[in-house]
Amino acid sequence: MAAVIETRGLVKRFGSVTALDGLDLSVEEGEVHGFLGPNGAGKSTTIRILLGLLRSDSGTARVLGKDPWADSTEIHRHLAYVPGDVTLWPNLTGGEVIDLLGRLRGGLDPTRRADLIERFELDPTKKGRSYSKGNRQKVALVAALSGDVPLLILDEPTAGLDPLMERVFQDELRARRAQGLTVLLSSHILSEVERAAERVSIVRAGRIVDSGTLADLRHLTRTQVAATVAEPLAPQRLRELPGVHDVAVDGDRVTFSVDTGHIGAAIAVLDRAGLTTLTSTPPSLEDLFLAHYDEAAAGR
Amino acid sequence: MSAYTGTGQLLRLAWRRDRLLIPVTVATLTALSVGSAQATMALYPTDQAAVEGLGGILSNPAVSAMYGPVVVNRGGLSVFKTVMLGAVFLGILTHALVRRHTRVEEEEGRFELIGAGVVGRRAPLTAAVVLALLTSIVTAALSVAGLAALGLAPAGSVAFGVTWLIAGVVMTGVAALAAQLTTSARAASGLGLGTLGAIFLVRAVGDTQANAGVLSWISPLGWVGQVRPYGANRLWVLALALALLAGCLGVAFALLQRRDLGSGLLPARPGRATAAASLRSPLALAWRVDRATILGWSVTYAVLAVVVGNLVKSIADMADQPQVAEMLRKLGGTAGLLTDIYFATELRFCAAGGAAAGIVLAVRLATEERVGRTEPLLAAAVSRPRLYVARLLLALALPTLLMTVVGLVAGLVAAAADVAGPSPLELTLAAWATLPAVWLLIGVGFAAYGLGQRWTAPVGWAALTVALVLGEFGPLLELPGWLVGLSPLDHLSQLPGGSFAAGPAIAMTVLAAVLAAGGAAAFRSRDIG
């Protein structure tokens, strides 16, 4: 599949601060790509380079096959953007802003606009200055989602939304993905990315430290297993298996963690000991994420 | 916790934020009053010399309209230009300080952060008012000390300080009230500065029309003239200003007690659910966002034009007094007719105001970028040149419109008065002749924006201030010609009456175009934000 967004070795410095330090990001057509990292890791800087708002000091970036700095206007006809911190014109209504941004991009679908306003429970007649943070975010989301563009760039789009509205957003994202839309979803809310994204890139201190499908990333980490067995089980029988760690046996209760690729053999041992209950918890994105950061902190 | 808890902390915060703005403006104002007094005194070493040299302007309504009543002795004449203009400048400064630390803070959400701390309800407004009053007092005191050190009478020098203090005190109160009445920083600014313009006009009429003297006592800027430093030295007039301040603050604090954070007196009304069909370009957006401002300036200039046109009657009455015409010629005019000189002078000030209007729009553009409203536009299919040119066109068109209004309306009003003078067409052309200088100043503002949004306001306003000070006080301070020549206002043709010098006009227009284009090029290649 073709890469919709591709960066190689992006570097961006602000004075003495290096915001991006050789960032390689690849987003393929038709995927929702989670862009994860803590505050200040360089997510927004990357996005603003992809939008042609900032100029990188070195490295290359391609968006829809074009250079975002030189061809920004042409690229922007085919994408919609929701900034993390939405500010509206104080004396324009939300409805006016939605129409304006849609038209400046090349038009929006009025049916979809009306539908989104209803589902997001947005009052489009209020003036920009009287919206709350969440409602400003909704204005930007409706403006972005009302268009008919193949690429969405969302910078922490749900930061101000309540859980109900976040669900509306997730539903909409799923529906749009089914239509073949490509989405770059920057966030530090792991559950949000976990629900929506197929592939994830984790950014730390201006570099991508890990990138791949959730399955790929999980493959490299451990699943937590807790089981009860009918017959006494010698811990040694589990410990001698490859990829099994932290084995603890307490009467009929057995807990351990296992590298995801080796789970079959461990379950077979449990089965021979008369497995009665089993819970296995795959690593959450949070575990992946924290693992990267703990590692980085330890290595420092 | 009292309602004033935290005022001291907030005052220190305000000072920390303005520690450059306040000292620079205060020093400039002091240098202006002391410097021009020193220059006048050097020129006219005795009372008699001063009266012979400058006294003819005593009864000239054009001078009174601009500067207020003149005290005819060496002291009075040495400060006649700085009393009113300095008062207006200080009024603008205190207004800006109060607004900046009240409504702007509230609008940008920083009050919420502060209000959640151990800060009384009245503390932010109190801190802003104290900051503005201290600034006024220090400015006035420095001028008093400077003038007295020149050897001018101490009582008169104190009276001079009182004139400025009146303006600072009054505009502090006006700004405090405007910040509570309105819901946005922009509306607060419109109300506050609109009030300043209105009281200036009322004063101008009161100071020039024989039967309208009461207007000078109605307008707080009229009080400034009524102090008469080095003449009657009426220090008690300050009490009027303090009473007005007390009244404004009383109402402001009462409003503050009643309203919610972020709101004003008038509730926000719902607007349209969809945009007008025309709202589809950066230019349409600029118009939609700035139309209230543009309308406000236009109405102000129309009123101004009526007053300017009306005053020509009084000017014509003076044409018979040869010593007056002689005097004005010495002050810088070379054209023959008194009415021509009068109009030329008024048009220069109108042009400076027009440049201010354009710079306001340039600063708006910078503010849009600073708060993050430029980003979504550029992330849509809007190119940077398109955005820049749209705002530039509007900023150049506004003063063009304003000067047209002034020339045409003042010309028509003057024509209706049936006095010898320029026709409406001549006056409109004369007004247009000032535009190259206006565009040049706006070009500086846009060039600064091209380099970075944060440069726009300081560079734009500094350019206008320098142009005004050099143009207005440069000859008086006997500054070298090349320095005064830096002011675009120095290169305006003496119109109506004189001949139009095409060279400087073309040069300034070309320079404006170069600056604007340079700004566009720089804007294209810089980071946004």
JSON list of C-alpha atoms in Angstrom, two decimals, chain A residues 12-14 48 51-56 69 72-74 76-77 79-81 83 85 87-97 99-101 103-106 113 117 124-127 129-130, chain B residues 107 183-184 186 262 268-282 285 288-290 368 371-384 386 391 524-529:
[
{"chain": "A", "resi": 12, "resn": "LYS", "atom": "CA", "xyz": [13.34, 20.76, 13.91]},
{"chain": "A", "resi": 13, "resn": "ARG", "atom": "CA", "xyz": [15.03, 23.05, 16.37]},
{"chain": "A", "resi": 14, "resn": "PHE", "atom": "CA", "xyz": [13.56, 26.02, 18.19]},
{"chain": "A", "resi": 48, "resn": "ARG", "atom": "CA", "xyz": [2.68, 21.32, 11.92]},
{"chain": "A", "resi": 51, "resn": "LEU", "atom": "CA", "xyz": [0.81, 20.91, 7.32]},
{"chain": "A", "resi": 52, "resn": "GLY", "atom": "CA", "xyz": [3.51, 23.23, 6.00]},
{"chain": "A", "resi": 53, "resn": "LEU", "atom": "CA", "xyz": [3.13, 25.58, 8.98]},
{"chain": "A", "resi": 54, "resn": "LEU", "atom": "CA", "xyz": [6.68, 24.93, 10.13]},
{"chain": "A", "resi": 55, "resn": "ARG", "atom": "CA", "xyz": [9.73, 24.30, 8.02]},
{"chain": "A", "resi": 56, "resn": "SER", "atom": "CA", "xyz": [11.95, 21.41, 9.03]},
{"chain": "A", "resi": 69, "resn": "TRP", "atom": "CA", "xyz": [6.20, 23.10, 2.50]},
{"chain": "A", "resi": 72, "resn": "SER", "atom": "CA", "xyz": [0.84, 23.07, 1.01]},
{"chain": "A", "resi": 73, "resn": "THR", "atom": "CA", "xyz": [-2.21, 24.61, -0.63]},
{"chain": "A", "resi": 74, "resn": "GLU", "atom": "CA", "xyz": [-2.60, 21.74, -3.10]},
{"chain": "A", "resi": 76, "resn": "HIS", "atom": "CA", "xyz": [-4.68, 20.97, 1.94]},
{"chain": "A", "resi": 77, "resn": "ARG", "atom": "CA", "xyz": [-7.50, 20.53, -0.56]},
{"chain": "A", "resi": 79, "resn": "LEU", "atom": "CA", "xyz": [-7.01, 16.88, 4.03]},
{"chain": "A", "resi": 80, "resn": "ALA", "atom": "CA", "xyz": [-8.79, 18.18, 7.08]},
{"chain": "A", "resi": 81, "resn": "TYR", "atom": "CA", "xyz": [-7.10, 19.13, 10.32]},
{"chain": "A", "resi": 83, "resn": "PRO", "atom": "CA", "xyz": [-5.78, 21.31, 16.13]},
{"chain": "A", "resi": 85, "resn": "ASP", "atom": "CA", "xyz": [-6.09, 23.73, 21.06]},
{"chain": "A", "resi": 87, "resn": "THR", "atom": "CA", "xyz": [-9.42, 28.95, 19.18]},
{"chain": "A", "resi": 88, "resn": "LEU", "atom": "CA", "xyz": [-12.38, 30.48, 17.38]},
{"chain": "A", "resi": 89, "resn": "TRP", "atom": "CA", "xyz": [-13.07, 34.01, 16.21]},
{"chain": "A", "resi": 90, "resn": "PRO", "atom": "CA", "xyz": [-14.89, 35.58, 19.17]},
{"chain": "A", "resi": 91, "resn": "ASN", "atom": "CA", "xyz": [-17.63, 37.21, 17.12]},
{"chain": "A", "resi": 92, "resn": "LEU", "atom": "CA", "xyz": [-18.25, 34.39, 14.63]},
{"chain": "A", "resi": 93, "resn": "THR", "atom": "CA", "xyz": [-20.75, 31.66, 15.43]},
{"chain": "A", "resi": 94, "resn": "GLY", "atom": "CA", "xyz": [-19.76, 28.00, 15.43]},
{"chain": "A", "resi": 95, "resn": "GLY", "atom": "CA", "xyz": [-21.88, 27.45, 12.32]},
{"chain": "A", "resi": 96, "resn": "GLU", "atom": "CA", "xyz": [-20.09, 30.23, 10.49]},
{"chain": "A", "resi": 97, "resn": "VAL", "atom": "CA", "xyz": [-16.69, 28.80, 11.37]},
{"chain": "A", "resi": 99, "resn": "ASP", "atom": "CA", "xyz": [-18.87, 26.72, 6.84]},
{"chain": "A", "resi": 100, "resn": "LEU", "atom": "CA", "xyz": [-15.87, 29.00, 6.44]},
{"chain": "A", "resi": 101, "resn": "LEU", "atom": "CA", "xyz": [-13.28, 26.30, 7.10]},
{"chain": "A", "resi": 103, "resn": "ARG", "atom": "CA", "xyz": [-15.36, 26.31, 2.00]},
{"chain": "A", "resi": 104, "resn": "LEU", "atom": "CA", "xyz": [-11.72, 27.35, 2.31]},
{"chain": "A", "resi": 105, "resn": "ARG", "atom": "CA", "xyz": [-10.82, 23.70, 1.87]},
{"chain": "A", "resi": 106, "resn": "GLY", "atom": "CA", "xyz": [-13.06, 23.29, -1.15]},
{"chain": "A", "resi": 113, "resn": "ARG", "atom": "CA", "xyz": [-22.71, 18.70, 8.50]},
{"chain": "A", "resi": 117, "resn": "ILE", "atom": "CA", "xyz": [-24.00, 18.82, 14.51]},
{"chain": "A", "resi": 124, "resn": "PRO", "atom": "CA", "xyz": [-24.06, 26.30, 16.01]},
{"chain": "A", "resi": 125, "resn": "THR", "atom": "CA", "xyz": [-25.66, 29.66, 16.81]},
{"chain": "A", "resi": 126, "resn": "LYS", "atom": "CA", "xyz": [-23.38, 30.49, 19.73]},
{"chain": "A", "resi": 127, "resn": "LYS", "atom": "CA", "xyz": [-20.56, 32.98, 19.30]},
{"chain": "A", "resi": 129, "resn": "ARG", "atom": "CA", "xyz": [-16.23, 33.47, 22.70]},
{"chain": "A", "resi": 130, "resn": "SER", "atom": "CA", "xyz": [-19.04, 31.71, 24.57]},
{"chain": "B", "resi": 107, "resn": "GLU", "atom": "CA", "xyz": [-10.74, 37.19, 27.55]},
{"chain": "B", "resi": 183, "resn": "THR", "atom": "CA", "xyz": [-17.56, 41.49, 26.80]},
{"chain": "B", "resi": 184, "resn": "SER", "atom": "CA", "xyz": [-14.46, 41.66, 24.63]},
{"chain": "B", "resi": 186, "resn": "ARG", "atom": "CA", "xyz": [-11.85, 44.78, 21.29]},
{"chain": "B", "resi": 262, "resn": "GLY", "atom": "CA", "xyz": [-16.11, 36.41, 31.17]},
{"chain": "B", "resi": 268, "resn": "ALA", "atom": "CA", "xyz": [-24.18, 37.42, 24.32]},
{"chain": "B", "resi": 269, "resn": "ARG", "atom": "CA", "xyz": [-26.90, 36.90, 21.72]},
{"chain": "B", "resi": 270, "resn": "PRO", "atom": "CA", "xyz": [-27.13, 33.85, 19.47]},
{"chain": "B", "resi": 271, "resn": "GLY", "atom": "CA", "xyz": [-26.09, 34.40, 15.88]},
{"chain": "B", "resi": 272, "resn": "ARG", "atom": "CA", "xyz": [-26.64, 32.66, 12.58]},
{"chain": "B", "resi": 273, "resn": "ALA", "atom": "CA", "xyz": [-26.35, 28.88, 12.35]},
{"chain": "B", "resi": 274, "resn": "THR", "atom": "CA", "xyz": [-24.79, 28.96, 8.89]},
{"chain": "B", "resi": 275, "resn": "ALA", "atom": "CA", "xyz": [-22.38, 31.37, 7.28]},
{"chain": "B", "resi": 276, "resn": "ALA", "atom": "CA", "xyz": [-23.47, 33.89, 4.67]},
{"chain": "B", "resi": 277, "resn": "ALA", "atom": "CA", "xyz": [-22.77, 32.65, 1.16]},
{"chain": "B", "resi": 278, "resn": "SER", "atom": "CA", "xyz": [-20.13, 35.35, 0.78]},
{"chain": "B", "resi": 279, "resn": "LEU", "atom": "CA", "xyz": [-17.99, 34.14, 3.69]},
{"chain": "B", "resi": 280, "resn": "ARG", "atom": "CA", "xyz": [-15.64, 32.01, 1.61]},
{"chain": "B", "resi": 281, "resn": "SER", "atom": "CA", "xyz": [-12.30, 33.81, 1.40]},
{"chain": "B", "resi": 282, "resn": "PRO", "atom": "CA", "xyz": [-9.67, 35.30, 3.72]},
{"chain": "B", "resi": 285, "resn": "LEU", "atom": "CA", "xyz": [-13.32, 36.71, 6.81]},
{"chain": "B", "resi": 288, "resn": "ARG", "atom": "CA", "xyz": [-16.54, 39.89, 8.77]},
{"chain": "B", "resi": 289, "resn": "VAL", "atom": "CA", "xyz": [-14.21, 40.04, 11.75]},
{"chain": "B", "resi": 290, "resn": "ASP", "atom": "CA", "xyz": [-13.17, 43.70, 11.43]},
{"chain": "B", "resi": 368, "resn": "GLU", "atom": "CA", "xyz": [-4.85, 36.13, 15.12]},
{"chain": "B", "resi": 371, "resn": "VAL", "atom": "CA", "xyz": [-3.76, 32.98, 19.57]},
{"chain": "B", "resi": 372, "resn": "GLY", "atom": "CA", "xyz": [-3.86, 30.24, 16.91]},
{"chain": "B", "resi": 373, "resn": "ARG", "atom": "CA", "xyz": [-6.54, 31.38, 14.50]},
{"chain": "B", "resi": 374, "resn": "THR", "atom": "CA", "xyz": [-4.23, 31.63, 11.50]},
{"chain": "B", "resi": 375, "resn": "GLU", "atom": "CA", "xyz": [-3.30, 27.96, 11.70]},
{"chain": "B", "resi": 376, "resn": "PRO", "atom": "CA", "xyz": [-6.70, 26.49, 10.70]},
{"chain": "B", "resi": 377, "resn": "LEU", "atom": "CA", "xyz": [-6.89, 28.90, 7.76]},
{"chain": "B", "resi": 378, "resn": "LEU", "atom": "CA", "xyz": [-3.47, 27.92, 6.45]},
{"chain": "B", "resi": 379, "resn": "ALA", "atom": "CA", "xyz": [-4.28, 24.26, 7.11]},
{"chain": "B", "resi": 380, "resn": "ALA", "atom": "CA", "xyz": [-7.20, 24.72, 4.71]},
{"chain": "B", "resi": 381, "resn": "ALA", "atom": "CA", "xyz": [-6.42, 25.44, 1.07]},
{"chain": "B", "resi": 382, "resn": "VAL", "atom": "CA", "xyz": [-5.41, 29.06, 1.73]},
{"chain": "B", "resi": 383, "resn": "SER", "atom": "CA", "xyz": [-1.93, 30.05, 0.65]},
{"chain": "B", "resi": 384, "resn": "ARG", "atom": "CA", "xyz": [0.11, 32.38, 2.77]},
{"chain": "B", "resi": 386, "resn": "ARG", "atom": "CA", "xyz": [-3.46, 35.04, -0.25]},
{"chain": "B", "resi": 391, "resn": "ARG", "atom": "CA", "xyz": [-5.29, 41.65, 5.21]},
{"chain": "B", "resi": 524, "resn": "ARG", "atom": "CA", "xyz": [6.18, 32.83, 3.13]},
{"chain": "B", "resi": 525, "resn": "SER", "atom": "CA", "xyz": [9.39, 31.44, 4.46]},
{"chain": "B", "resi": 526, "resn": "ARG", "atom": "CA", "xyz": [8.91, 31.62, 8.20]},
{"chain": "B", "resi": 527, "resn": "ASP", "atom": "CA", "xyz": [7.32, 29.37, 10.80]},
{"chain": "B", "resi": 528, "resn": "ILE", "atom": "CA", "xyz": [3.76, 30.09, 11.86]},
{"chain": "B", "resi": 529, "resn": "GLY", "atom": "CA", "xyz": [3.08, 30.75, 15.51]}
]
